[in-house]
PDB file of C-alpha atoms and ligand atoms in Angstrom:
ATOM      1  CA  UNK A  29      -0.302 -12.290  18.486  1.00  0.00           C
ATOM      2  CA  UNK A  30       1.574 -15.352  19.875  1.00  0.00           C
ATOM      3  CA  UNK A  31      -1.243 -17.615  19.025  1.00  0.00           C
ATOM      4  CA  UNK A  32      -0.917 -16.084  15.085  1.00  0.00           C
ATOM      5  CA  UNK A  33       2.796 -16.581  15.415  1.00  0.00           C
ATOM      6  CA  UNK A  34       2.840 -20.175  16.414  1.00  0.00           C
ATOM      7  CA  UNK A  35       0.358 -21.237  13.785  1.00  0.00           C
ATOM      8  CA  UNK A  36       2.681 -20.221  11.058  1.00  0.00           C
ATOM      9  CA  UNK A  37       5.603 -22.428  12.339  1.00  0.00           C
ATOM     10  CA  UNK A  38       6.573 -24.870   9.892  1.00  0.00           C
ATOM     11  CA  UNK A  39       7.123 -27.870  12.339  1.00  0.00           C
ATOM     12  CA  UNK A  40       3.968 -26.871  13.768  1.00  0.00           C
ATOM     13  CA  UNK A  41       1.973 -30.143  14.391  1.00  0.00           C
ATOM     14  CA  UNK A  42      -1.316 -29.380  13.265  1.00  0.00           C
ATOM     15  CA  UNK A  43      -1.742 -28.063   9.677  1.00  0.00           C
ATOM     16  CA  UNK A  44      -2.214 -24.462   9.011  1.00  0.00           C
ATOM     17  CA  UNK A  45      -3.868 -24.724   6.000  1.00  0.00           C
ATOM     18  CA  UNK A  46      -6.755 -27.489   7.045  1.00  0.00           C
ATOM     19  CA  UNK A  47      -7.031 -25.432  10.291  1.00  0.00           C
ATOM     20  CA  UNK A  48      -7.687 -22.809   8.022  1.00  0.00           C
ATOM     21  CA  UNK A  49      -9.746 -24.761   5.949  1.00  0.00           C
ATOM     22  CA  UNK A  50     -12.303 -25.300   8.901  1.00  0.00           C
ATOM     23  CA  UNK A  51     -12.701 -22.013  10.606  1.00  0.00           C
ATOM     24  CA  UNK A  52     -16.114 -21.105  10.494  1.00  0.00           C
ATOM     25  CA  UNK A  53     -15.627 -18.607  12.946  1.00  0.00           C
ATOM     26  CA  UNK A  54     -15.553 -14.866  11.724  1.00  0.00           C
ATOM     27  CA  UNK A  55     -12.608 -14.122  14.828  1.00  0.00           C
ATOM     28  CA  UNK A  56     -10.715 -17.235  13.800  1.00  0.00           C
ATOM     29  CA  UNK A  57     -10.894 -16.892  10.272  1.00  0.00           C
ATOM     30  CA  UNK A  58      -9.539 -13.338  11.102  1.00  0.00           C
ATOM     31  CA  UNK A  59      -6.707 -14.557  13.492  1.00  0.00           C
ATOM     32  CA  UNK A  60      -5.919 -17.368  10.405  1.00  0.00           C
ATOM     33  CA  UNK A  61      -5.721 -14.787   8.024  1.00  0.00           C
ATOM     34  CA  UNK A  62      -8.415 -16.902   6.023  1.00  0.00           C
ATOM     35  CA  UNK A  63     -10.039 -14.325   3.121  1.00  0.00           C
ATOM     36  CA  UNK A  64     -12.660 -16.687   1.915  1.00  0.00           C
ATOM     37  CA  UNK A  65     -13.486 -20.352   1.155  1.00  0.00           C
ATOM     38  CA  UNK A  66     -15.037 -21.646  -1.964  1.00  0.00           C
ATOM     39  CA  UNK A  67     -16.210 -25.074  -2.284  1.00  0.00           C
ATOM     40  CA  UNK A  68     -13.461 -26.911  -2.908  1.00  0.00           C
ATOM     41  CA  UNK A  69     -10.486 -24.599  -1.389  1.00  0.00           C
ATOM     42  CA  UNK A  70      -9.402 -22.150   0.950  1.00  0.00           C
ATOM     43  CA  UNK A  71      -7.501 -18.508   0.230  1.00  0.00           C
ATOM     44  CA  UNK A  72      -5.096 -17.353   3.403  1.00  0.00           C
ATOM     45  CA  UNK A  73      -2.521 -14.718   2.984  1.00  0.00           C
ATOM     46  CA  UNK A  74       0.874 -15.967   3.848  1.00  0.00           C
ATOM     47  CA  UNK A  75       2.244 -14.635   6.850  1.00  0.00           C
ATOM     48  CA  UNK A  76       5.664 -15.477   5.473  1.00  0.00           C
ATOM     49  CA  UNK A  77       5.653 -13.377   2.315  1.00  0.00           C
ATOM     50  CA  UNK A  78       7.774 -12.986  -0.399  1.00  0.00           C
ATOM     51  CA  UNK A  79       6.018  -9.794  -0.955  1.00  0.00           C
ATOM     52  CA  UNK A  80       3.505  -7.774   0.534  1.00  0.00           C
ATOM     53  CA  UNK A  81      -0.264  -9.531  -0.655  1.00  0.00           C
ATOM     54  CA  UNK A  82       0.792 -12.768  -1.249  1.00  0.00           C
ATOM     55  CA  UNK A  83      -1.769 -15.207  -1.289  1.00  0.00           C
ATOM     56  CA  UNK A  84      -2.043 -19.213  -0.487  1.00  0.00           C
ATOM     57  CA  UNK A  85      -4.917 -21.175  -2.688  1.00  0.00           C
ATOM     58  CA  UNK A  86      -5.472 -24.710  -0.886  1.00  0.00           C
ATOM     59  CA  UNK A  87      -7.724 -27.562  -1.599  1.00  0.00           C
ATOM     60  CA  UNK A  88      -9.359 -28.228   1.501  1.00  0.00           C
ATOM     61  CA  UNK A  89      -8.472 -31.658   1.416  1.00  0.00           C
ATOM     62  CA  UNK A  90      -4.985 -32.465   3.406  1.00  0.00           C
ATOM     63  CA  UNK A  91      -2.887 -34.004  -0.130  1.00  0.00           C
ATOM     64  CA  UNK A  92       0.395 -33.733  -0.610  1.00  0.00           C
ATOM     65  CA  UNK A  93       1.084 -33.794  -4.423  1.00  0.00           C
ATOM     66  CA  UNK A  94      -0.887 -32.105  -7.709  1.00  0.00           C
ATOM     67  CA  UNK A  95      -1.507 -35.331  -9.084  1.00  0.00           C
ATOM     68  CA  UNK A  96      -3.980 -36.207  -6.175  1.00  0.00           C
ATOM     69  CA  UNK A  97      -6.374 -33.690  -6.532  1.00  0.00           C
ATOM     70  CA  UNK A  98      -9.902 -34.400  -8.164  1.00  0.00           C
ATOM     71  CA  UNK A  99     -10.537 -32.373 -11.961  1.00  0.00           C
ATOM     72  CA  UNK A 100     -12.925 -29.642  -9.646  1.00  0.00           C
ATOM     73  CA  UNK A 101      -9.898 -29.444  -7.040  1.00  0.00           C
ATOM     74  CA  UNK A 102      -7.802 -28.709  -9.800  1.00  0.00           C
ATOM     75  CA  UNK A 103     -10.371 -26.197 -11.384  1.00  0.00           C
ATOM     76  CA  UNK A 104     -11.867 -24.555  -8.341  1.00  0.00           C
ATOM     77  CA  UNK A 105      -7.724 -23.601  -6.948  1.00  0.00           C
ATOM     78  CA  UNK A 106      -7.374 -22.130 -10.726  1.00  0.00           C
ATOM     79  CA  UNK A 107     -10.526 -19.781  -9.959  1.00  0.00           C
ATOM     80  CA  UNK A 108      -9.476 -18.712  -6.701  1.00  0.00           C
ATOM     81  CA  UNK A 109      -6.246 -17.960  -8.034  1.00  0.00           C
ATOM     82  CA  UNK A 110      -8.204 -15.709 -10.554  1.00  0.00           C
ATOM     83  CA  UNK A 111      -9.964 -14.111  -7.889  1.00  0.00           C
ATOM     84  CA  UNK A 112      -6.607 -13.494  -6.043  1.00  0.00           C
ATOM     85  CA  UNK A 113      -5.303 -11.906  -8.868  1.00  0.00           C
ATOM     86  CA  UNK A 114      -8.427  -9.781  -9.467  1.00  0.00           C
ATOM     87  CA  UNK A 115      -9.037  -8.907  -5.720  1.00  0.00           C
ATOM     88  CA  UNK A 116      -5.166  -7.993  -5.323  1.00  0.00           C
ATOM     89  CA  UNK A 117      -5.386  -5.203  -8.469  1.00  0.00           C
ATOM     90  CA  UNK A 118      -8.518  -3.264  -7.261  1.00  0.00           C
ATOM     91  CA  UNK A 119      -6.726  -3.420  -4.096  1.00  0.00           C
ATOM     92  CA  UNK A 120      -2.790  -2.777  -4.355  1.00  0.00           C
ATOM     93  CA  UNK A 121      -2.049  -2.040  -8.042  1.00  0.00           C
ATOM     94  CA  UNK A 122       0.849  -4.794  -8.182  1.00  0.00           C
ATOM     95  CA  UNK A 123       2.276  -4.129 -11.642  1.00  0.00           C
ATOM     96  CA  UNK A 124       3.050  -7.961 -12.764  1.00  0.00           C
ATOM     97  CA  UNK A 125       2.707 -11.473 -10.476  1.00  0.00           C
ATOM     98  CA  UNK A 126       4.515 -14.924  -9.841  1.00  0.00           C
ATOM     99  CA  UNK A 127       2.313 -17.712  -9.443  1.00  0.00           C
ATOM    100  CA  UNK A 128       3.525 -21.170  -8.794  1.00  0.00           C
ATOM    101  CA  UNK A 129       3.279 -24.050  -6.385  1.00  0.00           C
ATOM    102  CA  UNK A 130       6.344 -25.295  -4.272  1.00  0.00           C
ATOM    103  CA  UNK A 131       6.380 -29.878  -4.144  1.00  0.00           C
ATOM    104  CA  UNK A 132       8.743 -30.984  -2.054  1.00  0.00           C
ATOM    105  CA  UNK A 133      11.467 -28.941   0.702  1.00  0.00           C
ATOM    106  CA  UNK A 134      14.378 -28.957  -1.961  1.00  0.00           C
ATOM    107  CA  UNK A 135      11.953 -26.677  -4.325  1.00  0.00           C
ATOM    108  CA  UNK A 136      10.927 -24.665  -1.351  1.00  0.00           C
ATOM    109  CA  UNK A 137       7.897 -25.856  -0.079  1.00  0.00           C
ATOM    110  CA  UNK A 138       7.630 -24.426   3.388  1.00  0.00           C
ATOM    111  CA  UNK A 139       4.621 -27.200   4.463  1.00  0.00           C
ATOM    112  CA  UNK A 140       5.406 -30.099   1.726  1.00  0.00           C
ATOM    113  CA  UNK A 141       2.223 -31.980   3.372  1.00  0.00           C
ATOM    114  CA  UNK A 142      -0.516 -30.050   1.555  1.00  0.00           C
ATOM    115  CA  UNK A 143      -0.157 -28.577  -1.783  1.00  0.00           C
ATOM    116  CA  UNK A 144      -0.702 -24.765  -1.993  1.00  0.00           C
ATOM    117  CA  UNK A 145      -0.773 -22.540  -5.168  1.00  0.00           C
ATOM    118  CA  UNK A 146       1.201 -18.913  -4.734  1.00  0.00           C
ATOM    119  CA  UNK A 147       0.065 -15.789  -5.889  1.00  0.00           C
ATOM    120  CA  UNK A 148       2.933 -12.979  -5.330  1.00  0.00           C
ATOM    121  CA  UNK A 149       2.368  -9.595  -6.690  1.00  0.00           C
ATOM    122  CA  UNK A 150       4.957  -7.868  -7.954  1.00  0.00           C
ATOM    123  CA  UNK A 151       6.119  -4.396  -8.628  1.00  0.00           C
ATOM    124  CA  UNK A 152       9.190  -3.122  -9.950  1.00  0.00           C
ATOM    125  CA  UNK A 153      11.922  -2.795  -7.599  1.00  0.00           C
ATOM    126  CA  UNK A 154      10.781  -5.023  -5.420  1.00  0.00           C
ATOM    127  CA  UNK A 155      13.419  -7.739  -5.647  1.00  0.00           C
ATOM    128  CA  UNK A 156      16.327  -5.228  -4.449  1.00  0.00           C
ATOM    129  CA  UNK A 157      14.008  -4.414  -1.446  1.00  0.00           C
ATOM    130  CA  UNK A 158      13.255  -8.342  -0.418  1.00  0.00           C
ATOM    131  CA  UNK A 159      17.289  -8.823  -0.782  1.00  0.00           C
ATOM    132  CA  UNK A 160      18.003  -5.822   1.246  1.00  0.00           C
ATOM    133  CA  UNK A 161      16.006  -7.099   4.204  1.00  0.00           C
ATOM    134  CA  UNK A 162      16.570 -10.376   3.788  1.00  0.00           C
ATOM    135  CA  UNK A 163      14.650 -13.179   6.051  1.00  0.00           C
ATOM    136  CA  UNK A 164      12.297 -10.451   6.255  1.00  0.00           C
ATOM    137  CA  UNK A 165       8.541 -11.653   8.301  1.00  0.00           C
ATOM    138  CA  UNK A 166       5.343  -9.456   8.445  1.00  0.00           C
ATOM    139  CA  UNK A 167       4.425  -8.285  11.742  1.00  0.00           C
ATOM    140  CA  UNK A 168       0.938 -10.360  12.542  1.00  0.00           C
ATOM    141  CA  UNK A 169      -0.389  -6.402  12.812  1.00  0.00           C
ATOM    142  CA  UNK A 170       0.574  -5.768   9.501  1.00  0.00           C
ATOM    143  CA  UNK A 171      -1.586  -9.262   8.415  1.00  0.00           C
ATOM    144  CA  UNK A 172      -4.208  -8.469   9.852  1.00  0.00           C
ATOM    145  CA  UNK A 173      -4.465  -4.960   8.079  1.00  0.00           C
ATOM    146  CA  UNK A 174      -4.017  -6.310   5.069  1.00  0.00           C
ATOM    147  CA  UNK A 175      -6.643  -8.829   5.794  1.00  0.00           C
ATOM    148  CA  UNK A 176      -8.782  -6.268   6.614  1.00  0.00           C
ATOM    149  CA  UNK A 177      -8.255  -4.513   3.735  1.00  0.00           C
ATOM    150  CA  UNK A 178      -8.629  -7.054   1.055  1.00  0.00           C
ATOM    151  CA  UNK A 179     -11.798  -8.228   2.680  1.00  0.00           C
ATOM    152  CA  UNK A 180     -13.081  -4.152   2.586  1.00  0.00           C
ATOM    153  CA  UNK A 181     -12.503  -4.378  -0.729  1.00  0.00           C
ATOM    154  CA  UNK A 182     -13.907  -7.918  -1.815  1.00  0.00           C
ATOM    155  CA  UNK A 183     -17.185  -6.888  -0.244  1.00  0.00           C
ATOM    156  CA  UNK A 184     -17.045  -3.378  -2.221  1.00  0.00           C
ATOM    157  CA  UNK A 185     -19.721  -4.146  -5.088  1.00  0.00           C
ATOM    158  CA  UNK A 186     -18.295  -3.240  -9.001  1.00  0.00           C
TER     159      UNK A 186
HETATM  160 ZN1  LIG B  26      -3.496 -29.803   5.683  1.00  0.00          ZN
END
């Protein structure tokens, strides 16, 4: 659990996401919270979410702004982010969802070195619950359920 907590601190020196991006490992794409790579990027869920399900979409490649990523980077994050959104209704029934990338530390980017897309489900109510606890984390126990819940359900067929 210490090893999952250090990886998601922000002055961390290596880089979550590419770390993420090259797991191969089923055990340490479990302990990254990594639900599946496609060719061009990689899907983690946050463990610093705004809500419970929210998703990261990387490019695999280490860039820092939108405007350096190739036409199939661009494309392939856009499908993932589909795939987030689909995977997340079969499995928790949000009822709406924020999606939106963070550039730079003054709009909230919480690793500014490599661009990440945001999918946060939503559900009414919601925002009075995130203000009530406030600088609220998930436990790494409750990541790793819902890691192994999303994953039950991606593999269900239909
Ligand atoms: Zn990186």
């Amino acid at each position: 659990m210490q090893y999952i907590r250090g990886l998601a601190k922000p002055e961390s020196e290596e880089c979550f996401l590419c770390a993420a991006a090259r797991a191969t490992a089923e055990d340490e794409r479990r302990a990254r919270l990594v639900l599946w790579t496609s060719e061009n990027s990689v899907v983690v869920i946050n463990l610093f979410p705004y809500t419970n399900g929210h998703l990261l979409i990387s490019p695999k490649a280490h860039k820092a702004d939108m405007e350096e990523l190739t036409e199939p980077e661009i494309l392939d994050m856009q499908q993932q982010t589909i795939a987030c959104v689909k995977l997340l209704k079969r499995a928790i029934s949000p009822q709406g969802f924020n999606i939106g990338i963070n550039l730079g530390r003054c709009a909230g980017a919480g690793l500014p070195g490599h661009v990440h897309q945001h999918v946060v489900p939503r559900w009414a109510g919601d925002v009075n619950f995130m203000t009530v606890l406030g600088d609220v984390r998930v436990v790494p126990e409750a990541a790793d359920k819902l890691w192994e819940e999303l994953m039950r359900v991606r593999n269900q067929t239909g």
